[in-house]
Amino acid sequence: NTEIKKIAKHITKSNDESGFAYAIRKWVLE
C-alpha cells in the first residue's frame, strides 16, 4: 500500500520475505 509506505519510517521487506526478521537483523543486531 503506497499510503502506508509514505508514512512508514523504515520500509523493509514484506512479511513473505521475512521482513520482520530482516529488520531486526538490520537495525538491532548490527
mmCIF file with all atom_site columns, C-alpha atoms in Angstrom:
data_model
loop_
_atom_site.group_PDB
_atom_site.id
_atom_site.type_symbol
_atom_site.label_atom_id
_atom_site.label_alt_id
_atom_site.label_comp_id
_atom_site.label_asym_id
_atom_site.label_entity_id
_atom_site.label_seq_id
_atom_site.pdbx_PDB_ins_code
_atom_site.Cartn_x
_atom_site.Cartn_y
_atom_site.Cartn_z
_atom_site.occupancy
_atom_site.B_iso_or_equiv
_atom_site.pdbx_formal_charge
_atom_site.auth_seq_id
_atom_site.auth_comp_id
_atom_site.auth_asym_id
_atom_site.auth_atom_id
_atom_site.pdbx_PDB_model_num
ATOM 1  C CA . ASN A 1 1  ? 0.000  0.000   0.000  1.00 0.00 ? 1  ASN A CA 1
ATOM 2  C CA . THR A 1 2  ? 1.652  3.209   -1.133 1.00 0.00 ? 2  THR A CA 1
ATOM 3  C CA . GLU A 1 3  ? -0.091 5.323   1.527  1.00 0.00 ? 3  GLU A CA 1
ATOM 4  C CA . ILE A 1 4  ? 1.414  3.155   4.253  1.00 0.00 ? 4  ILE A CA 1
ATOM 5  C CA . LYS A 1 5  ? 4.849  3.343   2.638  1.00 0.00 ? 5  LYS A CA 1
ATOM 6  C CA . LYS A 1 6  ? 4.653  7.143   2.554  1.00 0.00 ? 6  LYS A CA 1
ATOM 7  C CA . ILE A 1 7  ? 4.271  7.354   6.323  1.00 0.00 ? 7  ILE A CA 1
ATOM 8  C CA . ALA A 1 8  ? 6.405  4.388   7.331  1.00 0.00 ? 8  ALA A CA 1
ATOM 9  C CA . LYS A 1 9  ? 9.702  5.302   8.971  1.00 0.00 ? 9  LYS A CA 1
ATOM 10 C CA . HIS A 1 10 ? 11.514 2.269   7.655  1.00 0.00 ? 10 HIS A CA 1
ATOM 11 C CA . ILE A 1 11 ? 10.418 0.298   4.636  1.00 0.00 ? 11 ILE A CA 1
ATOM 12 C CA . THR A 1 12 ? 11.525 -3.288  4.969  1.00 0.00 ? 12 THR A CA 1
ATOM 13 C CA . LYS A 1 13 ? 10.875 -6.447  3.029  1.00 0.00 ? 13 LYS A CA 1
ATOM 14 C CA . SER A 1 14 ? 7.374  -7.869  3.033  1.00 0.00 ? 14 SER A CA 1
ATOM 15 C CA . ASN A 1 15 ? 6.377  -10.420 5.650  1.00 0.00 ? 15 ASN A CA 1
ATOM 16 C CA . ASP A 1 16 ? 6.568  -13.045 2.903  1.00 0.00 ? 16 ASP A CA 1
ATOM 17 C CA . GLU A 1 17 ? 10.274 -12.247 2.676  1.00 0.00 ? 17 GLU A CA 1
ATOM 18 C CA . SER A 1 18 ? 10.818 -12.461 6.437  1.00 0.00 ? 18 SER A CA 1
ATOM 19 C CA . GLY A 1 19 ? 10.647 -8.683  6.620  1.00 0.00 ? 19 GLY A CA 1
ATOM 20 C CA . PHE A 1 20 ? 10.367 -8.617  10.399 1.00 0.00 ? 20 PHE A CA 1
ATOM 21 C CA . ALA A 1 21 ? 13.433 -10.791 10.939 1.00 0.00 ? 21 ALA A CA 1
ATOM 22 C CA . TYR A 1 22 ? 15.302 -8.763  8.319  1.00 0.00 ? 22 TYR A CA 1
ATOM 23 C CA . ALA A 1 23 ? 14.511 -5.533  10.146 1.00 0.00 ? 23 ALA A CA 1
ATOM 24 C CA . ILE A 1 24 ? 15.620 -6.983  13.477 1.00 0.00 ? 24 ILE A CA 1
ATOM 25 C CA . ARG A 1 25 ? 18.931 -8.085  11.996 1.00 0.00 ? 25 ARG A CA 1
ATOM 26 C CA . LYS A 1 26 ? 19.444 -4.801  10.174 1.00 0.00 ? 26 LYS A CA 1
ATOM 27 C CA . TRP A 1 27 ? 18.654 -2.332  12.966 1.00 0.00 ? 27 TRP A CA 1
ATOM 28 C CA . VAL A 1 28 ? 19.116 -4.275  16.198 1.00 0.00 ? 28 VAL A CA 1
ATOM 29 C CA . LEU A 1 29 ? 21.883 -6.799  15.676 1.00 0.00 ? 29 LEU A CA 1
ATOM 30 C CA . GLU A 1 30 ? 24.256 -4.683  13.583 1.00 0.00 ? 30 GLU A CA 1
#
